[in-house]
PDB file of C-alpha atoms in Angstrom:
ATOM      1  CA  GLU A   1       3.387  -4.719 -16.432  1.00 93.00           C
ATOM      2  CA  ILE A   2       3.247  -2.985 -12.927  1.00 96.00           C
ATOM      3  CA  LEU A   3       3.045   0.430 -12.222  1.00 97.00           C
ATOM      4  CA  ARG A   4       2.828   2.424  -8.673  1.00 96.00           C
ATOM      5  CA  THR A   5       0.502   5.179  -8.083  1.00 97.00           C
ATOM      6  CA  HIS A   6      -1.545   6.699  -5.514  1.00 96.00           C
ATOM      7  CA  VAL A   7      -4.941   4.975  -6.366  1.00 95.00           C
ATOM      8  CA  LEU A   8      -6.200   3.900  -1.907  1.00 93.00           C
ATOM      9  CA  ARG A   9      -6.340   4.984   1.026  1.00 88.00           C
ATOM     10  CA  PRO A  10      -3.906   7.098  -0.360  1.00 85.00           C
ATOM     11  CA  THR A  11      -0.575   5.591  -0.575  1.00 88.00           C
ATOM     12  CA  TRP A  12       1.090   3.970  -2.978  1.00 90.00           C
ATOM     13  CA  HIS A  13       0.246   0.894  -4.772  1.00 93.00           C
ATOM     14  CA  PHE A  14       1.281  -1.286  -7.729  1.00 95.00           C
ATOM     15  CA  VAL A  15      -1.348  -2.165  -9.987  1.00 96.00           C
ATOM     16  CA  THR A  16      -1.518  -3.527 -13.192  1.00 97.00           C
ATOM     17  CA  PRO A  17      -1.836  -1.213 -16.383  1.00 96.00           C
ATOM     18  CA  ALA A  18      -5.285  -2.965 -17.143  1.00 95.00           C
ATOM     19  CA  ASP A  19      -6.670  -1.764 -13.249  1.00 97.00           C
ATOM     20  CA  ILE A  20      -5.021   1.303 -13.156  1.00 97.00           C
ATOM     21  CA  ARG A  21      -7.602   3.398 -15.294  1.00 97.00           C
ATOM     22  CA  TRP A  22     -11.072   1.722 -13.796  1.00 97.00           C
ATOM     23  CA  MET A  23      -9.467   1.875 -10.137  1.00 97.00           C
ATOM     24  CA  LEU A  24      -8.527   5.640 -10.234  1.00 97.00           C
ATOM     25  CA  MET A  25     -12.103   6.167 -11.300  1.00 97.00           C
ATOM     26  CA  LEU A  26     -13.857   4.742  -8.977  1.00 98.00           C
ATOM     27  CA  THR A  27     -11.029   5.889  -5.911  1.00 97.00           C
ATOM     28  CA  ALA A  28      -9.556   9.129  -6.699  1.00 97.00           C
ATOM     29  CA  PRO A  29     -12.513  11.141  -6.249  1.00 97.00           C
ATOM     30  CA  ARG A  30     -13.070   9.968  -2.705  1.00 96.00           C
ATOM     31  CA  ILE A  31      -9.229  10.139  -2.215  1.00 96.00           C
ATOM     32  CA  GLN A  32      -9.059  13.846  -3.470  1.00 97.00           C
ATOM     33  CA  ALA A  33     -11.666  14.912  -1.146  1.00 96.00           C
ATOM     34  CA  LEU A  34      -9.634  13.557   1.855  1.00 94.00           C
ATOM     35  CA  ASN A  35      -6.246  15.290  -0.066  1.00 96.00           C
ATOM     36  CA  ASN A  36      -8.447  19.055  -0.531  1.00 97.00           C
ATOM     37  CA  PRO A  37      -7.488  20.186   3.242  1.00 97.00           C
ATOM     38  CA  TYR A  38      -4.007  18.957   2.838  1.00 96.00           C
ATOM     39  CA  TYR A  39      -3.475  20.908  -0.215  1.00 97.00           C
ATOM     40  CA  ARG A  40      -4.543  24.054   1.436  1.00 96.00           C
ATOM     41  CA  GLN A  41      -2.048  23.312   3.886  1.00 96.00           C
ATOM     42  CA  VAL A  42       0.630  23.047   1.940  1.00 96.00           C
ATOM     43  CA  GLY A  43      -0.568  26.213   0.120  1.00 95.00           C
ATOM     44  CA  MET A  44      -1.891  24.721  -3.099  1.00 96.00           C
ATOM     45  CA  ASP A  45      -5.145  26.007  -4.806  1.00 95.00           C
ATOM     46  CA  GLU A  46      -7.024  24.524  -7.600  1.00 96.00           C
ATOM     47  CA  VAL A  47      -5.749  26.748 -10.234  1.00 96.00           C
ATOM     48  CA  GLN A  48      -1.874  26.082  -8.983  1.00 96.00           C
ATOM     49  CA  LEU A  49      -2.808  22.237  -8.772  1.00 97.00           C
ATOM     50  CA  GLN A  50      -3.874  22.015 -12.690  1.00 97.00           C
ATOM     51  CA  ARG A  51      -1.050  23.966 -13.546  1.00 98.00           C
ATOM     52  CA  SER A  52       1.377  21.897 -11.760  1.00 98.00           C
ATOM     53  CA  VAL A  53      -0.253  19.276 -13.864  1.00 98.00           C
ATOM     54  CA  GLU A  54      -0.097  21.176 -16.689  1.00 98.00           C
ATOM     55  CA  VAL A  55       3.540  22.202 -16.521  1.00 98.00           C
ATOM     56  CA  MET A  56       4.887  18.207 -15.852  1.00 98.00           C
ATOM     57  CA  ALA A  57       2.556  16.433 -18.544  1.00 98.00           C
ATOM     58  CA  GLY A  58       4.571  19.087 -20.958  1.00 98.00           C
ATOM     59  CA  ALA A  59       8.127  18.148 -19.085  1.00 98.00           C
ATOM     60  CA  LEU A  60       7.235  14.133 -19.842  1.00 98.00           C
ATOM     61  CA  GLN A  61       5.519  14.734 -23.557  1.00 98.00           C
ATOM     62  CA  GLY A  62       7.152  12.319 -25.716  1.00 97.00           C
ATOM     63  CA  GLY A  63       8.128   9.218 -23.606  1.00 97.00           C
ATOM     64  CA  LYS A  64      10.390  11.152 -21.353  1.00 98.00           C
ATOM     65  CA  HIS A  65      10.635   9.483 -17.677  1.00 98.00           C
ATOM     66  CA  LEU A  66      11.922  11.687 -15.477  1.00 98.00           C
ATOM     67  CA  THR A  67      13.085  11.591 -11.854  1.00 98.00           C
ATOM     68  CA  ARG A  68      11.739  13.731  -9.056  1.00 96.00           C
ATOM     69  CA  GLU A  69      14.652  15.891  -8.755  1.00 97.00           C
ATOM     70  CA  ALA A  70      13.898  16.814 -12.897  1.00 97.00           C
ATOM     71  CA  LEU A  71      10.428  17.234 -12.423  1.00 97.00           C
ATOM     72  CA  ALA A  72      10.920  19.750  -9.478  1.00 97.00           C
ATOM     73  CA  ASP A  73      13.033  21.522 -12.024  1.00 98.00           C
ATOM     74  CA  ALA A  74      10.448  21.974 -14.646  1.00 98.00           C
ATOM     75  CA  LEU A  75       7.960  23.129 -11.951  1.00 98.00           C
ATOM     76  CA  HIS A  76      10.666  25.697 -10.816  1.00 97.00           C
ATOM     77  CA  GLY A  77      11.184  26.850 -14.140  1.00 97.00           C
ATOM     78  CA  ALA A  78       7.257  27.492 -14.185  1.00 97.00           C
ATOM     79  CA  GLY A  79       7.479  29.593 -11.029  1.00 96.00           C
ATOM     80  CA  ILE A  80       5.964  26.586  -9.123  1.00 97.00           C
ATOM     81  CA  ASP A  81       7.839  26.752  -5.900  1.00 96.00           C
ATOM     82  CA  THR A  82       8.315  22.633  -4.601  1.00 96.00           C
ATOM     83  CA  LYS A  83      10.255  23.351  -0.912  1.00 93.00           C
ATOM     84  CA  GLY A  84       8.854  22.228   2.056  1.00 90.00           C
ATOM     85  CA  ALA A  85       8.094  18.595   3.684  1.00 90.00           C
ATOM     86  CA  LEU A  86       5.000  17.875   2.086  1.00 95.00           C
ATOM     87  CA  ARG A  87       4.053  20.432  -0.669  1.00 97.00           C
ATOM     88  CA  TYR A  88       5.974  18.340  -3.498  1.00 97.00           C
ATOM     89  CA  PRO A  89       4.636  14.749  -2.467  1.00 97.00           C
ATOM     90  CA  TYR A  90       1.462  16.462  -2.525  1.00 97.00           C
ATOM     91  CA  ILE A  91       1.671  17.904  -5.981  1.00 98.00           C
ATOM     92  CA  LEU A  92       2.850  15.008  -7.439  1.00 98.00           C
ATOM     93  CA  MET A  93       0.200  12.635  -5.350  1.00 98.00           C
ATOM     94  CA  ASN A  94      -2.270  15.138  -7.105  1.00 98.00           C
ATOM     95  CA  ALA A  95      -1.071  14.236 -10.793  1.00 98.00           C
ATOM     96  CA  GLU A  96      -1.225  10.830 -10.382  1.00 98.00           C
ATOM     97  CA  LEU A  97      -5.085  11.100  -8.803  1.00 98.00           C
ATOM     98  CA  GLU A  98      -5.366  12.663 -11.881  1.00 97.00           C
ATOM     99  CA  GLY A  99      -4.531  10.139 -13.941  1.00 97.00           C
ATOM    100  CA  VAL A 100      -1.733  11.969 -15.654  1.00 98.00           C
ATOM    101  CA  ILE A 101       1.489  10.919 -14.367  1.00 98.00           C
ATOM    102  CA  CYS A 102       2.448   7.166 -13.225  1.00 98.00           C
ATOM    103  CA  SER A 103       5.737   5.399 -12.404  1.00 98.00           C
ATOM    104  CA  GLY A 104       8.275   5.145 -15.306  1.00 97.00           C
ATOM    105  CA  ALA A 105      11.414   2.969 -15.749  1.00 96.00           C
ATOM    106  CA  ARG A 106      13.948   3.114 -12.968  1.00 95.00           C
ATOM    107  CA  GLN A 107      17.437   5.249 -14.077  1.00 95.00           C
ATOM    108  CA  GLY A 108      19.654   2.980 -12.045  1.00 94.00           C
ATOM    109  CA  LYS A 109      18.570   3.411  -8.427  1.00 90.00           C
ATOM    110  CA  HIS A 110      16.371   6.272  -9.122  1.00 95.00           C
ATOM    111  CA  HIS A 111      12.657   5.905  -9.447  1.00 95.00           C
ATOM    112  CA  THR A 112      10.876   8.167 -12.212  1.00 98.00           C
ATOM    113  CA  TYR A 113       7.493   9.268 -13.708  1.00 98.00           C
ATOM    114  CA  ALA A 114       5.675   8.985 -17.111  1.00 98.00           C
ATOM    115  CA  LEU A 115       2.364   9.881 -18.559  1.00 98.00           C
ATOM    116  CA  MET A 116      -0.003   7.497 -17.815  1.00 98.00           C
ATOM    117  CA  ASP A 117      -1.178   8.251 -21.493  1.00 97.00           C
ATOM    118  CA  GLU A 118       2.074   7.009 -22.971  1.00 97.00           C
ATOM    119  CA  ARG A 119       2.260   4.648 -20.344  1.00 96.00           C
ATOM    120  CA  VAL A 120      -1.152   2.098 -20.637  1.00 96.00           C
ATOM    121  CA  PRO A 121      -2.575   1.211 -23.486  1.00 91.00           C
ATOM    122  CA  PRO A 122      -6.477   2.818 -23.607  1.00 90.00           C
ATOM    123  CA  THR A 123      -9.011   0.705 -21.995  1.00 89.00           C
ATOM    124  CA  SER A 124     -13.020   0.967 -22.215  1.00 91.00           C
ATOM    125  CA  ALA A 125     -14.793   2.696 -19.301  1.00 92.00           C
ATOM    126  CA  ILE A 126     -16.867   0.343 -17.020  1.00 96.00           C
ATOM    127  CA  PRO A 127     -20.011   1.849 -14.818  1.00 97.00           C
ATOM    128  CA  ARG A 128     -18.609   3.008 -11.326  1.00 98.00           C
ATOM    129  CA  ASP A 129     -20.780  -0.080  -9.698  1.00 98.00           C
ATOM    130  CA  GLU A 130     -19.159  -2.999 -11.818  1.00 98.00           C
ATOM    131  CA  ALA A 131     -15.643  -1.419 -10.566  1.00 98.00           C
ATOM    132  CA  LEU A 132     -16.873  -1.228  -6.738  1.00 98.00           C
ATOM    133  CA  ALA A 133     -17.844  -5.060  -7.301  1.00 98.00           C
ATOM    134  CA  ALA A 134     -14.528  -5.803  -8.434  1.00 98.00           C
ATOM    135  CA  LEU A 135     -12.570  -4.009  -6.140  1.00 98.00           C
ATOM    136  CA  LEU A 136     -14.643  -5.567  -3.262  1.00 98.00           C
ATOM    137  CA  ARG A 137     -14.555  -8.987  -4.469  1.00 97.00           C
ATOM    138  CA  ARG A 138     -10.895  -9.208  -5.261  1.00 95.00           C
ATOM    139  CA  TYR A 139     -10.394  -8.128  -0.978  1.00 95.00           C
ATOM    140  CA  LEU A 140     -12.339 -10.233   0.042  1.00 95.00           C
ATOM    141  CA  ILE A 141     -11.311 -13.473  -1.885  1.00 94.00           C
ATOM    142  CA  SER A 142      -7.232 -12.315  -1.193  1.00 90.00           C
ATOM    143  CA  ARG A 143      -8.268 -11.054   2.651  1.00 89.00           C
ATOM    144  CA  GLY A 144     -11.223 -12.401   3.551  1.00 89.00           C
ATOM    145  CA  PRO A 145     -12.991 -13.017   6.108  1.00 90.00           C
ATOM    146  CA  VAL A 146     -12.926  -9.024   7.077  1.00 91.00           C
ATOM    147  CA  THR A 147     -15.529  -6.434   8.566  1.00 93.00           C
ATOM    148  CA  LEU A 148     -16.771  -3.535   6.535  1.00 94.00           C
ATOM    149  CA  LYS A 149     -14.494  -0.895   8.703  1.00 93.00           C
ATOM    150  CA  ASP A 150     -11.557  -3.106   7.139  1.00 92.00           C
ATOM    151  CA  PHE A 151     -12.662  -2.322   3.855  1.00 95.00           C
ATOM    152  CA  VAL A 152     -12.819   1.375   4.539  1.00 94.00           C
ATOM    153  CA  ARG A 153      -9.741   1.030   5.867  1.00 90.00           C
ATOM    154  CA  TRP A 154      -7.860  -0.060   2.874  1.00 91.00           C
ATOM    155  CA  SER A 155      -9.453   1.405  -0.134  1.00 94.00           C
ATOM    156  CA  GLY A 156     -10.204   4.805   0.970  1.00 93.00           C
ATOM    157  CA  LEU A 157     -14.067   4.543   0.030  1.00 96.00           C
ATOM    158  CA  THR A 158     -17.139   4.756   2.293  1.00 96.00           C
ATOM    159  CA  VAL A 159     -18.929   3.008   4.409  1.00 96.00           C
ATOM    160  CA  ALA A 160     -21.879   3.387   2.159  1.00 98.00           C
ATOM    161  CA  ASP A 161     -19.712   1.983  -0.814  1.00 98.00           C
ATOM    162  CA  ALA A 162     -18.591  -0.744   1.494  1.00 97.00           C
ATOM    163  CA  LYS A 163     -22.259  -1.943   2.204  1.00 98.00           C
ATOM    164  CA  ALA A 164     -23.613  -0.716  -1.658  1.00 98.00           C
ATOM    165  CA  GLY A 165     -20.580  -3.235  -2.917  1.00 98.00           C
ATOM    166  CA  ILE A 166     -22.139  -6.462  -0.542  1.00 98.00           C
ATOM    167  CA  ALA A 167     -25.184  -5.556  -1.994  1.00 98.00           C
ATOM    168  CA  LEU A 168     -24.006  -6.158  -5.367  1.00 98.00           C
ATOM    169  CA  LEU A 169     -22.296  -9.158  -4.991  1.00 97.00           C
ATOM    170  CA  ARG A 170     -24.777 -10.906  -2.503  1.00 95.00           C
ATOM    171  CA  SER A 171     -24.678 -14.077  -3.771  1.00 95.00           C
ATOM    172  CA  GLU A 172     -20.874 -14.214  -4.083  1.00 97.00           C
ATOM    173  CA  VAL A 173     -20.188 -12.968  -0.169  1.00 97.00           C
ATOM    174  CA  ARG A 174     -21.069 -15.151   3.052  1.00 95.00           C
ATOM    175  CA  GLU A 175     -21.578 -13.493   6.338  1.00 95.00           C
ATOM    176  CA  GLU A 176     -20.075 -14.899   9.796  1.00 92.00           C
ATOM    177  CA  LEU A 177     -21.090 -13.247  13.341  1.00 93.00           C
ATOM    178  CA  ILE A 178     -18.120 -14.029  15.534  1.00 88.00           C
ATOM    179  CA  ASP A 179     -18.467 -11.373  19.191  1.00 87.00           C
ATOM    180  CA  GLU A 180     -21.315  -9.737  17.352  1.00 90.00           C
ATOM    181  CA  GLN A 181     -19.137  -8.431  14.634  1.00 90.00           C
ATOM    182  CA  SER A 182     -20.287  -9.342  10.917  1.00 93.00           C
ATOM    183  CA  TYR A 183     -17.490 -10.950   9.198  1.00 93.00           C
ATOM    184  CA  TRP A 184     -17.702 -11.049   5.261  1.00 95.00           C
ATOM    185  CA  TYR A 185     -15.657 -13.625   2.980  1.00 94.00           C
ATOM    186  CA  HIS A 186     -16.274 -14.676  -0.721  1.00 96.00           C
ATOM    187  CA  VAL A 187     -17.700 -17.994  -1.830  1.00 95.00           C
ATOM    188  CA  ASP A 188     -14.434 -18.487  -4.029  1.00 91.00           C
ATOM    189  CA  MET A 189     -12.230 -18.422  -0.905  1.00 87.00           C
ATOM    190  CA  THR A 190      -9.812 -21.342  -0.320  1.00 80.00           C
ATOM    191  CA  PRO A 191      -8.464 -21.351   2.637  1.00 76.00           C
ATOM    192  CA  THR A 192      -5.821 -24.192   3.575  1.00 80.00           C
ATOM    193  CA  GLU A 193      -4.413 -25.272   6.561  1.00 83.00           C
ATOM    194  CA  PRO A 194      -0.690 -24.518   6.787  1.00 81.00           C
ATOM    195  CA  THR A 195       2.772 -26.332   7.781  1.00 87.00           C
ATOM    196  CA  LEU A 196       3.676 -24.907  10.593  1.00 89.00           C
ATOM    197  CA  PRO A 197       5.214 -23.225  11.862  1.00 94.00           C
ATOM    198  CA  VAL A 198       5.669 -20.716   9.383  1.00 94.00           C
ATOM    199  CA  ALA A 199       7.044 -17.025   9.515  1.00 96.00           C
ATOM    200  CA  GLN A 200       7.401 -14.215   7.282  1.00 95.00           C
ATOM    201  CA  TRP A 201       9.569 -10.603   8.021  1.00 96.00           C
ATOM    202  CA  LEU A 202       7.036  -8.091   7.034  1.00 93.00           C
ATOM    203  CA  PRO A 203       7.702  -4.348   6.529  1.00 90.00           C
ATOM    204  CA  ASN A 204       5.992  -1.832   8.505  1.00 83.00           C
ATOM    205  CA  TYR A 205       3.056  -1.235   5.610  1.00 81.00           C
ATOM    206  CA  ASP A 206       2.997  -4.786   4.547  1.00 86.00           C
ATOM    207  CA  GLU A 207      -0.934  -5.127   3.717  1.00 82.00           C
ATOM    208  CA  TYR A 208      -1.376  -8.024   5.975  1.00 82.00           C
ATOM    209  CA  LEU A 209      -0.143  -5.257   8.711  1.00 78.00           C
ATOM    210  CA  TYR A 210      -1.878  -2.434   7.058  1.00 77.00           C
ATOM    211  CA  GLY A 211      -4.876  -3.847   5.576  1.00 76.00           C
ATOM    212  CA  TYR A 212      -7.391  -4.533   8.476  1.00 78.00           C
ATOM    213  CA  THR A 213      -8.908  -2.442  11.226  1.00 77.00           C
ATOM    214  CA  ASP A 214      -6.812  -2.432  14.266  1.00 58.00           C
ATOM    215  CA  GLY A 215      -4.048  -4.891  12.974  1.00 50.00           C
ATOM    216  CA  PHE A 216      -6.819  -7.549  12.453  1.00 51.00           C
ATOM    217  CA  SER A 217      -5.283  -8.788  16.130  1.00 58.00           C
ATOM    218  CA  ALA A 218      -2.350  -9.772  14.790  1.00 61.00           C
ATOM    219  CA  ILE A 219      -0.670  -7.254  16.523  1.00 62.00           C
ATOM    220  CA  ASP A 220      -0.288  -6.667  20.765  1.00 58.00           C
ATOM    221  CA  GLY A 221      -0.642  -2.999  20.659  1.00 55.00           C
ATOM    222  CA  LYS A 222       1.245  -2.451  24.314  1.00 57.00           C
ATOM    223  CA  ALA A 223       4.032  -5.392  23.669  1.00 56.00           C
ATOM    224  CA  LEU A 224       5.035  -3.522  20.531  1.00 58.00           C
ATOM    225  CA  GLU A 225       4.983  -0.275  22.167  1.00 59.00           C
ATOM    226  CA  GLY A 226       8.653  -0.257  23.911  1.00 58.00           C
ATOM    227  CA  ALA A 227      10.495  -2.141  20.744  1.00 58.00           C
ATOM    228  CA  TYR A 228       8.738   0.355  18.595  1.00 59.00           C
ATOM    229  CA  SER A 229      10.016   3.349  20.531  1.00 58.00           C
ATOM    230  CA  ARG A 230      13.545   1.854  19.362  1.00 62.00           C
ATOM    231  CA  ASN A 231      12.994   2.399  15.711  1.00 66.00           C
ATOM    232  CA  PHE A 232      12.047  -1.195  15.188  1.00 75.00           C
ATOM    233  CA  THR A 233       8.859  -0.683  13.152  1.00 80.00           C
ATOM    234  CA  HIS A 234       8.457  -3.841  11.009  1.00 89.00           C
ATOM    235  CA  GLY A 235       7.159  -7.026  11.985  1.00 89.00           C
ATOM    236  CA  ILE A 236       8.155 -10.817  12.361  1.00 93.00           C
ATOM    237  CA  VAL A 237       4.870 -12.602  11.865  1.00 92.00           C
ATOM    238  CA  LEU A 238       4.927 -16.331  12.893  1.00 93.00           C
ATOM    239  CA  ASN A 239       1.831 -18.554  12.667  1.00 91.00           C
ATOM    240  CA  GLY A 240      -0.136 -15.353  11.770  1.00 85.00           C
ATOM    241  CA  LYS A 241       0.858 -13.083  14.726  1.00 86.00           C
ATOM    242  CA  VAL A 242       3.542 -10.642  15.431  1.00 87.00           C
ATOM    243  CA  VAL A 243       6.335 -11.860  17.546  1.00 89.00           C
ATOM    244  CA  GLY A 244       8.961  -9.729  16.994  1.00 90.00           C
ATOM    245  CA  VAL A 245      10.009  -6.155  15.266  1.00 90.00           C
ATOM    246  CA  TRP A 246      13.280  -5.779  13.085  1.00 93.00           C
ATOM    247  CA  HIS A 247      14.629  -3.281  11.020  1.00 92.00           C
ATOM    248  CA  ARG A 248      17.649  -3.719   8.336  1.00 93.00           C
ATOM    249  CA  THR A 249      20.974  -2.255   7.292  1.00 95.00           C
ATOM    250  CA  LEU A 250      22.062  -2.851   3.818  1.00 95.00           C
ATOM    251  CA  LYS A 251      25.858  -3.136   2.987  1.00 96.00           C
ATOM    252  CA  ALA A 252      27.740  -3.731  -0.681  1.00 95.00           C
ATOM    253  CA  LYS A 253      26.673  -7.286  -0.166  1.00 97.00           C
ATOM    254  CA  THR A 254      25.427  -8.235   3.588  1.00 97.00           C
ATOM    255  CA  ILE A 255      22.014  -7.585   4.880  1.00 97.00           C
ATOM    256  CA  GLU A 256      22.228  -6.935   8.777  1.00 96.00           C
ATOM    257  CA  LEU A 257      19.006  -8.007  10.024  1.00 96.00           C
ATOM    258  CA  ALA A 258      18.296  -6.860  13.887  1.00 94.00           C
ATOM    259  CA  SER A 259      15.764  -7.743  15.633  1.00 93.00           C
ATOM    260  CA  ILE A 260      13.787  -7.594  18.801  1.00 90.00           C
ATOM    261  CA  MET A 261      11.691 -10.560  19.783  1.00 89.00           C
ATOM    262  CA  LEU A 262       8.339  -9.879  21.844  1.00 86.00           C
ATOM    263  CA  THR A 263       8.237 -13.732  23.562  1.00 87.00           C
ATOM    264  CA  VAL A 264      10.204 -16.836  23.843  1.00 91.00           C
ATOM    265  CA  LEU A 265      10.268 -19.214  21.001  1.00 94.00           C
ATOM    266  CA  SER A 266      11.053 -22.781  20.643  1.00 96.00           C
ATOM    267  CA  ASP A 267      13.842 -24.294  18.566  1.00 96.00           C
ATOM    268  CA  GLU A 268      11.734 -25.167  15.361  1.00 96.00           C
ATOM    269  CA  GLU A 269       9.878 -21.805  15.536  1.00 96.00           C
ATOM    270  CA  ASN A 270      12.841 -19.525  15.995  1.00 96.00           C
ATOM    271  CA  ALA A 271      14.493 -21.987  12.940  1.00 97.00           C
ATOM    272  CA  ALA A 272      11.699 -21.053  10.636  1.00 97.00           C
ATOM    273  CA  ILE A 273      12.332 -17.347  11.507  1.00 97.00           C
ATOM    274  CA  ALA A 274      16.036 -17.792  10.566  1.00 97.00           C
ATOM    275  CA  ALA A 275      14.822 -19.448   7.296  1.00 97.00           C
ATOM    276  CA  ALA A 276      12.554 -16.441   6.395  1.00 98.00           C
ATOM    277  CA  ALA A 277      15.249 -14.381   7.106  1.00 97.00           C
ATOM    278  CA  GLN A 278      17.382 -16.232   4.655  1.00 97.00           C
ATOM    279  CA  ARG A 279      15.116 -16.217   1.922  1.00 97.00           C
ATOM    280  CA  LEU A 280      14.903 -12.132   2.333  1.00 97.00           C
ATOM    281  CA  GLY A 281      18.644 -13.049   2.004  1.00 97.00           C
ATOM    282  CA  ASP A 282      18.332 -14.756  -1.020  1.00 98.00           C
ATOM    283  CA  PHE A 283      15.760 -12.638  -2.861  1.00 97.00           C
ATOM    284  CA  LEU A 284      18.237  -9.408  -2.370  1.00 96.00           C
ATOM    285  CA  GLY A 285      21.250 -11.597  -3.492  1.00 97.00           C
ATOM    286  CA  LEU A 286      22.747 -10.644  -0.225  1.00 98.00           C
ATOM    287  CA  ARG A 287      24.075 -12.440   2.880  1.00 97.00           C
ATOM    288  CA  VAL A 288      22.484 -12.693   5.682  1.00 97.00           C
ATOM    289  CA  VAL A 289      23.924 -10.966   9.132  1.00 97.00           C
ATOM    290  CA  MET A 290      21.857 -11.419  12.292  1.00 95.00           C
ATOM    291  CA  LYS A 291      21.639  -9.256  14.829  1.00 90.00           C
ATOM    292  CA  ASP A 292      20.158  -8.905  18.295  1.00 82.00           C
ATOM    293  CA  GLY A 293      18.303  -5.581  18.557  1.00 78.00           C
ATOM    294  CA  GLY A 294      17.516  -5.857  22.602  1.00 64.00           C
TER     295      GLY A 294
END
């Protein structure tokens, strides 16, 4: 029901089987163009990349779900070197962007890969303009108001694509000028007034922290500089602003959450942060142990 593949920026995203083909059709050519210098940097030309895709497809054929290690063995057996910090990740990413492989079923704690054609039912192709409009519509509804640069950073597409998408959605979008900057949002956005305080413990690549240009003013870079240098790379968000950083240590029955707060908070705000930490522990089925990382 949920697949993982490289489809935006580029980085891994979770997508549904119904979306994976049209999204790759839209974004993969641009991402592949951005990746070409890196393919050359790790010593993979077009012939080698195509050969690696063929080898992995052959190894996975017949409904097999193989771990990274098993796929690497298949590549080595065909004379394709996967050594190097980035070489193998780019080999895998290329096969994902070509629409040949995607995530398979978990084997215990290990992720696997499978053939996309054996994992995803056939779907009808849609025109590129329709795909562009669909992607921008979803972005605006879920993340607006945003700038066009926000969409470019999030999607990996071009400024020209962003402008074309706005033109395609003209009757569905609205523009607001704030500090001489245009922000766009979808008419179907339904903003609500939350009951404050609202807290979340977010990972460093969470969409809220990474889905906008320059952190969407949610992050005070100077305040975070010292904390990030100490490997506290995740954000504690309170009422939309990063107020602390954290990291976790997973143990058999507990999750240790060490944090560094960047500002003085009220008792009510601290209680909201503690409650959010407990939700994380409940999700993982582990007892939460709070630690001061300062």
